[in-house]
Amino acid sequence: MWKKILAVLVGLVIGYWLYDDFDPETLNAKRVVITGASTGIGEQIAYHYARFGAKILITARREEVLKQVVDRCRQVGSTEGQYEYITADMSDMSATQNVIREATRRLGGIDILVLNHITVMPLGEWKGTPQNLSSLQHIFDVNFRAYVHLTSHAFSELEKTSGSVIVVSSFAGKVSIPFVAPYSASKFALDGFFSALRQELRMKNCDISITLCIIGLVGTDNALSKLMEFRQDFLLSVMKPATPTDTALAIVKGGQRRVREIYYPYLDVRIPYLLRDWLPNAIESVTRYISTPSHYKR
Ligand SMILES: *[C@@H]1O[C@H](CO)[C@@H](O)[C@H](O)[C@H]1NC(C)=O
């Protein structure tokens, strides 16, 4: 009897794991805005949408790089695809309005808003220095306020299309990590804001989906060079970074499925998060141990 029940349970779990209701067809001709799309995960997100036949407007600060990404989108995309870029500095809130206005004008509307940009991640101890305090302001403007502003300006367009907002967050937005206190705080703030907004939308039957993406260690050039610079040799030796392209695909799928949260790589991120409230001291010890730079005493 118990063996049968166990077999059924195991079957269900495996079935759930293998089940993939991602439907790429529905992304064809969708109008997608992607921020922070010049490198890393954002760049790969653009290529995936291009392959699935979407119309895209990407944004970042550097025009030269955006042009290259647009060219590559054209190569991997379909002939009916449309690939646009606009430069914007996300610490400037008026730029967020301009991005949405231009996207609406050029693409004729917005179906999916992918919020992915971050400012260069400051890795280091919080010492309360004037430098720390002024970078705090900048980090919150770029990593948090710009996300809220972009979503707000895109609201009426997304409402018309029953669209989706995809918020790229981080493991550090669920479990606090030393040496990235302001970054971690800005990602926690996204969870607080967008999870509240999701409920308000639900209450008024507004059909805009919000997908929060909890992303673990990803081997983007920016992340790896920062970690190396900060002597995170031990972390890099125990954790295998996910590739930017696989991570980007998981994000695109989660948005298409309109799920509330995705975790990637699933187990790396999900398990410590589940244990966070049950075994806080243990989780914090492990986090501290792993993230101690090699020139500190472990
Ligand atoms: C805080 O400031 C100090 C020196 O001013 C710097 O070394 C450290 O990296 C800064 N920490 C963060 C998180 O910005």
Coordinates of C-alpha atoms and ligand atoms in Angstrom, one line a residue:
M1 CA 0.0 0.0 0.0
W2 CA 2.6 2.5 1.1
K3 CA 4.8 1.5 -1.8
K4 CA 2.0 2.3 -4.2
I5 CA 1.4 5.7 -2.7
L6 CA 5.1 6.5 -2.8
A7 CA 5.3 5.4 -6.4
V8 CA 2.4 7.7 -7.3
L9 CA 3.9 10.6 -5.4
V10 CA 7.3 10.1 -7.1
G11 CA 5.6 9.9 -10.4
L12 CA 3.7 13.1 -9.8
V13 CA 6.9 15.0 -8.8
I14 CA 8.8 13.7 -11.9
G15 CA 5.8 14.5 -14.1
Y16 CA 5.7 18.0 -12.6
W17 CA 9.4 18.5 -13.3
L18 CA 9.2 17.3 -16.9
Y19 CA 6.0 19.1 -17.7
D20 CA 6.7 22.3 -19.7
D21 CA 3.7 24.3 -20.7
F22 CA 5.8 26.9 -22.4
D23 CA 4.2 27.9 -25.7
P24 CA 6.7 29.9 -27.9
E25 CA 4.0 30.4 -30.6
T26 CA 2.3 32.9 -28.5
L27 CA 5.4 35.1 -28.5
N28 CA 5.2 35.6 -32.2
A29 CA 4.7 39.3 -33.1
K30 CA 4.5 40.3 -29.4
R31 CA 5.9 43.7 -28.7
V32 CA 8.6 43.5 -26.1
V33 CA 10.6 46.2 -24.2
I34 CA 13.8 45.0 -22.6
T35 CA 16.0 47.2 -20.3
G36 CA 19.7 46.5 -19.6
A37 CA 19.9 44.6 -22.9
S38 CA 23.4 45.6 -24.0
T39 CA 25.1 42.7 -22.2
G40 CA 24.6 39.6 -20.0
I41 CA 21.2 38.2 -19.3
G42 CA 19.3 41.1 -20.9
E43 CA 21.2 40.7 -24.2
Q44 CA 20.3 36.9 -24.3
I45 CA 16.7 37.7 -23.4
A46 CA 16.6 39.9 -26.6
Y47 CA 17.9 37.0 -28.7
H48 CA 15.4 34.5 -27.4
Y49 CA 12.5 36.9 -28.1
A50 CA 13.9 37.6 -31.5
R51 CA 14.0 33.8 -32.3
F52 CA 10.4 33.5 -31.2
G53 CA 9.4 36.2 -33.6
A54 CA 8.8 39.1 -31.3
K55 CA 9.1 42.8 -32.0
I56 CA 11.7 44.3 -29.7
L57 CA 12.8 47.6 -28.3
I58 CA 16.0 47.3 -26.2
T59 CA 17.5 49.9 -24.1
A60 CA 20.8 50.6 -22.2
R61 CA 23.3 53.4 -22.0
R62 CA 25.8 52.5 -24.7
E63 CA 24.6 53.1 -28.2
E64 CA 27.4 51.2 -29.9
V65 CA 26.7 48.0 -28.1
L66 CA 22.9 48.4 -28.5
K67 CA 23.4 48.6 -32.3
Q68 CA 25.4 45.4 -32.2
V69 CA 22.7 43.6 -30.2
V70 CA 20.0 44.8 -32.7
D71 CA 22.1 43.5 -35.6
R72 CA 22.4 40.2 -34.0
C73 CA 18.6 40.1 -33.2
R74 CA 18.1 40.7 -36.9
Q75 CA 20.3 37.7 -37.8
V76 CA 18.6 35.3 -35.4
G77 CA 15.1 36.7 -35.7
S78 CA 12.4 36.4 -38.4
T79 CA 11.9 38.7 -41.4
E80 CA 8.7 40.1 -39.9
G81 CA 10.5 40.9 -36.7
Q82 CA 11.2 44.5 -35.7
Y83 CA 14.3 45.5 -33.8
E84 CA 14.7 48.9 -32.2
Y85 CA 16.9 50.5 -29.6
I86 CA 16.9 53.6 -27.6
T87 CA 19.7 54.8 -25.2
A88 CA 18.6 55.7 -21.7
D89 CA 20.2 56.2 -18.3
M90 CA 18.0 54.6 -15.8
S91 CA 19.1 56.9 -13.0
D92 CA 17.1 59.6 -14.7
M93 CA 13.4 59.1 -14.1
S94 CA 12.4 61.3 -17.1
A95 CA 14.3 58.8 -19.3
T96 CA 12.0 56.0 -18.2
Q97 CA 9.0 57.9 -19.5
N98 CA 10.8 58.6 -22.8
V99 CA 11.6 54.9 -23.3
I100 CA 7.9 53.9 -22.8
R101 CA 6.7 56.7 -25.1
E102 CA 9.1 55.7 -27.8
A103 CA 8.4 52.0 -27.5
T104 CA 4.7 52.6 -27.8
R105 CA 5.2 54.8 -30.8
R106 CA 7.6 52.6 -32.7
L107 CA 6.2 49.2 -31.9
G108 CA 2.6 50.4 -31.8
G109 CA 2.0 49.2 -28.2
I110 CA 3.6 47.0 -25.5
D111 CA 2.8 43.4 -24.6
I112 CA 5.7 42.5 -22.4
L113 CA 8.0 44.8 -20.3
V114 CA 11.2 43.1 -19.2
L115 CA 12.9 45.0 -16.4
N116 CA 16.4 43.7 -16.1
H117 CA 18.9 46.6 -15.9
I118 CA 21.0 47.2 -12.8
T119 CA 23.8 49.6 -11.9
V120 CA 27.3 48.3 -11.6
M121 CA 27.2 46.1 -8.5
P122 CA 29.2 47.6 -5.6
L123 CA 30.9 44.7 -3.8
G124 CA 32.3 45.6 -0.5
E125 CA 31.8 46.1 3.2
W126 CA 29.2 48.7 4.3
K127 CA 31.2 51.2 6.3
G128 CA 28.8 54.1 6.4
T129 CA 31.2 56.3 4.5
P130 CA 29.9 59.3 2.4
Q131 CA 30.8 57.2 -0.7
N132 CA 28.5 54.4 0.6
L133 CA 25.7 56.8 1.3
S134 CA 25.8 58.5 -2.1
S135 CA 26.0 55.1 -3.9
L136 CA 22.9 54.0 -2.0
Q137 CA 20.8 56.7 -3.6
H138 CA 22.1 55.8 -7.1
I139 CA 21.5 52.1 -6.6
F140 CA 17.9 52.7 -5.4
D141 CA 17.2 55.0 -8.3
V142 CA 18.5 52.6 -11.0
N143 CA 17.6 49.2 -9.5
F144 CA 14.3 50.1 -7.9
R145 CA 12.7 53.4 -8.7
A146 CA 13.3 53.1 -12.4
Y147 CA 11.5 49.7 -12.4
V148 CA 8.5 51.3 -10.7
H149 CA 8.5 54.3 -13.0
L150 CA 8.8 52.2 -16.2
T151 CA 5.9 50.0 -15.1
S152 CA 3.8 53.0 -14.2
H153 CA 4.3 54.7 -17.6
A154 CA 3.6 51.4 -19.4
F155 CA 0.5 50.7 -17.3
S156 CA -2.2 51.9 -19.8
E157 CA -0.5 50.1 -22.7
L158 CA -0.2 46.9 -20.7
E159 CA -3.8 47.1 -19.6
K160 CA -4.9 47.2 -23.2
T161 CA -2.9 44.2 -24.2
S162 CA -3.4 42.1 -21.0
G163 CA 0.4 42.3 -20.9
S164 CA 3.2 41.1 -18.7
V165 CA 5.8 42.7 -16.5
I166 CA 8.9 40.6 -15.9
V167 CA 11.0 41.7 -13.0
V168 CA 14.5 40.3 -13.0
S169 CA 15.5 40.0 -9.3
S170 CA 18.1 37.9 -7.5
F171 CA 18.7 35.4 -4.8
A172 CA 20.0 38.4 -2.9
G173 CA 16.4 39.7 -3.1
K174 CA 15.1 36.8 -1.0
V175 CA 18.1 36.0 1.2
S176 CA 20.5 38.7 2.3
I177 CA 24.1 38.4 1.3
P178 CA 27.1 40.1 2.9
F179 CA 29.1 42.6 0.9
V180 CA 26.2 43.6 -1.4
A181 CA 23.9 45.2 1.3
P182 CA 22.6 48.0 -0.9
Y183 CA 22.1 45.7 -3.9
S184 CA 20.3 43.1 -1.8
A185 CA 18.1 45.8 -0.3
S186 CA 17.1 47.1 -3.7
K187 CA 16.1 43.6 -4.8
F188 CA 14.1 43.0 -1.6
A189 CA 12.4 46.3 -2.4
L190 CA 11.3 45.0 -5.8
D191 CA 9.7 42.0 -4.2
G192 CA 7.8 44.2 -1.7
F193 CA 6.6 46.6 -4.3
F194 CA 5.7 44.2 -7.2
S195 CA 4.2 41.5 -5.0
A196 CA 1.8 44.2 -3.5
L197 CA 1.1 45.6 -7.0
R198 CA 0.3 42.0 -8.2
Q199 CA -2.4 41.7 -5.5
E200 CA -3.9 45.1 -6.3
L201 CA -4.2 44.1 -9.9
R202 CA -5.9 40.9 -8.9
M203 CA -8.4 42.8 -6.7
K204 CA -9.5 44.9 -9.6
N205 CA -9.5 42.1 -12.1
C206 CA -6.8 43.8 -14.1
D207 CA -5.1 41.1 -16.3
I208 CA -1.5 42.3 -16.2
S209 CA 0.8 39.5 -15.0
I210 CA 3.9 40.2 -12.9
T211 CA 6.6 37.6 -12.8
L212 CA 9.4 38.1 -10.3
C213 CA 12.6 36.2 -11.3
I214 CA 14.8 34.9 -8.5
I215 CA 18.1 34.3 -10.2
G216 CA 21.2 32.7 -8.6
L217 CA 24.8 32.8 -9.7
V218 CA 25.0 33.5 -13.5
G219 CA 28.3 33.6 -15.4
T220 CA 27.9 36.9 -17.1
D221 CA 31.2 38.8 -17.9
N222 CA 30.2 41.6 -15.4
A223 CA 29.3 39.2 -12.6
L224 CA 32.4 37.1 -13.0
S225 CA 34.9 40.0 -13.2
K226 CA 33.3 41.6 -10.1
L227 CA 33.5 38.4 -8.1
M228 CA 37.1 37.8 -9.2
E229 CA 38.0 41.4 -8.3
F230 CA 36.5 40.9 -4.9
R231 CA 38.4 37.6 -4.4
Q232 CA 35.4 35.4 -4.3
D233 CA 37.6 32.4 -5.4
F234 CA 35.9 30.1 -2.9
L235 CA 32.4 30.9 -4.0
L236 CA 33.4 30.3 -7.6
S237 CA 35.0 27.0 -6.7
V238 CA 31.9 25.6 -5.0
M239 CA 29.2 27.0 -7.2
K240 CA 28.8 26.5 -10.9
P241 CA 27.4 29.6 -12.5
A242 CA 24.5 29.2 -14.9
T243 CA 24.9 30.4 -18.4
P244 CA 23.3 33.7 -19.4
T245 CA 21.5 32.1 -22.3
D246 CA 19.8 29.4 -20.2
T247 CA 18.9 31.9 -17.5
A248 CA 17.4 34.2 -20.1
L249 CA 15.3 31.4 -21.5
A250 CA 14.0 30.5 -18.1
I251 CA 13.0 34.2 -17.7
V252 CA 11.3 34.3 -21.1
K253 CA 9.4 31.1 -20.3
G254 CA 8.3 32.3 -16.9
G255 CA 6.9 35.5 -18.4
Q256 CA 5.0 33.6 -21.1
R257 CA 3.5 31.2 -18.5
R258 CA 2.5 34.3 -16.5
V259 CA 3.7 32.6 -13.2
R260 CA 4.2 34.8 -10.2
E261 CA 7.8 33.8 -9.5
I262 CA 10.5 31.8 -11.1
Y263 CA 13.7 30.4 -9.5
Y264 CA 16.8 29.7 -11.6
P265 CA 18.8 27.5 -11.2
Y266 CA 15.8 26.1 -9.4
L267 CA 17.4 24.0 -6.5
D268 CA 20.3 26.3 -5.9
V269 CA 18.0 29.2 -5.2
R270 CA 14.8 27.5 -4.0
I271 CA 16.1 25.4 -1.2
P272 CA 18.1 28.0 0.7
Y273 CA 15.1 30.4 0.3
L274 CA 12.7 27.7 1.7
L275 CA 15.0 27.2 4.7
R276 CA 15.6 30.9 5.3
D277 CA 12.8 31.3 7.9
W278 CA 13.2 27.8 9.4
L279 CA 16.9 27.7 9.9
P280 CA 18.0 31.3 9.6
N281 CA 21.3 30.8 11.5
A282 CA 22.3 27.8 9.5
I283 CA 21.5 29.5 6.2
E284 CA 23.4 32.6 7.2
S285 CA 26.4 30.6 8.3
V286 CA 26.6 28.9 5.0
T287 CA 26.1 32.2 3.1
R288 CA 28.8 33.8 5.2
Y289 CA 31.2 30.9 4.7
I290 CA 30.7 30.8 0.9
S291 CA 30.9 34.6 0.4
T292 CA 34.0 35.3 2.5
P293 CA 36.7 36.7 0.2
S294 CA 39.9 34.7 0.1
H295 CA 41.9 37.4 1.9
Y296 CA 39.6 37.3 4.9
K297 CA 40.0 34.7 7.7
R298 CA 37.4 32.0 7.2
Ligands
LIG1 C1 31.7 51.6 1.2 O1 32.8 52.5 1.2 C2 34.1 51.9 1.3 C3 35.1 53.1 1.3 O2 34.6 54.3 1.2 C4 34.3 51.0 0.1 O3 35.6 50.4 0.3 C5 33.3 49.9 0.1 O4 33.4 49.1 -1.0 C6 31.9 50.6 0.1 N1 30.9 49.5 0.2 C7 29.8 49.5 -0.6 C8 28.9 48.4 -0.4 O5 29.6 50.3 -1.5

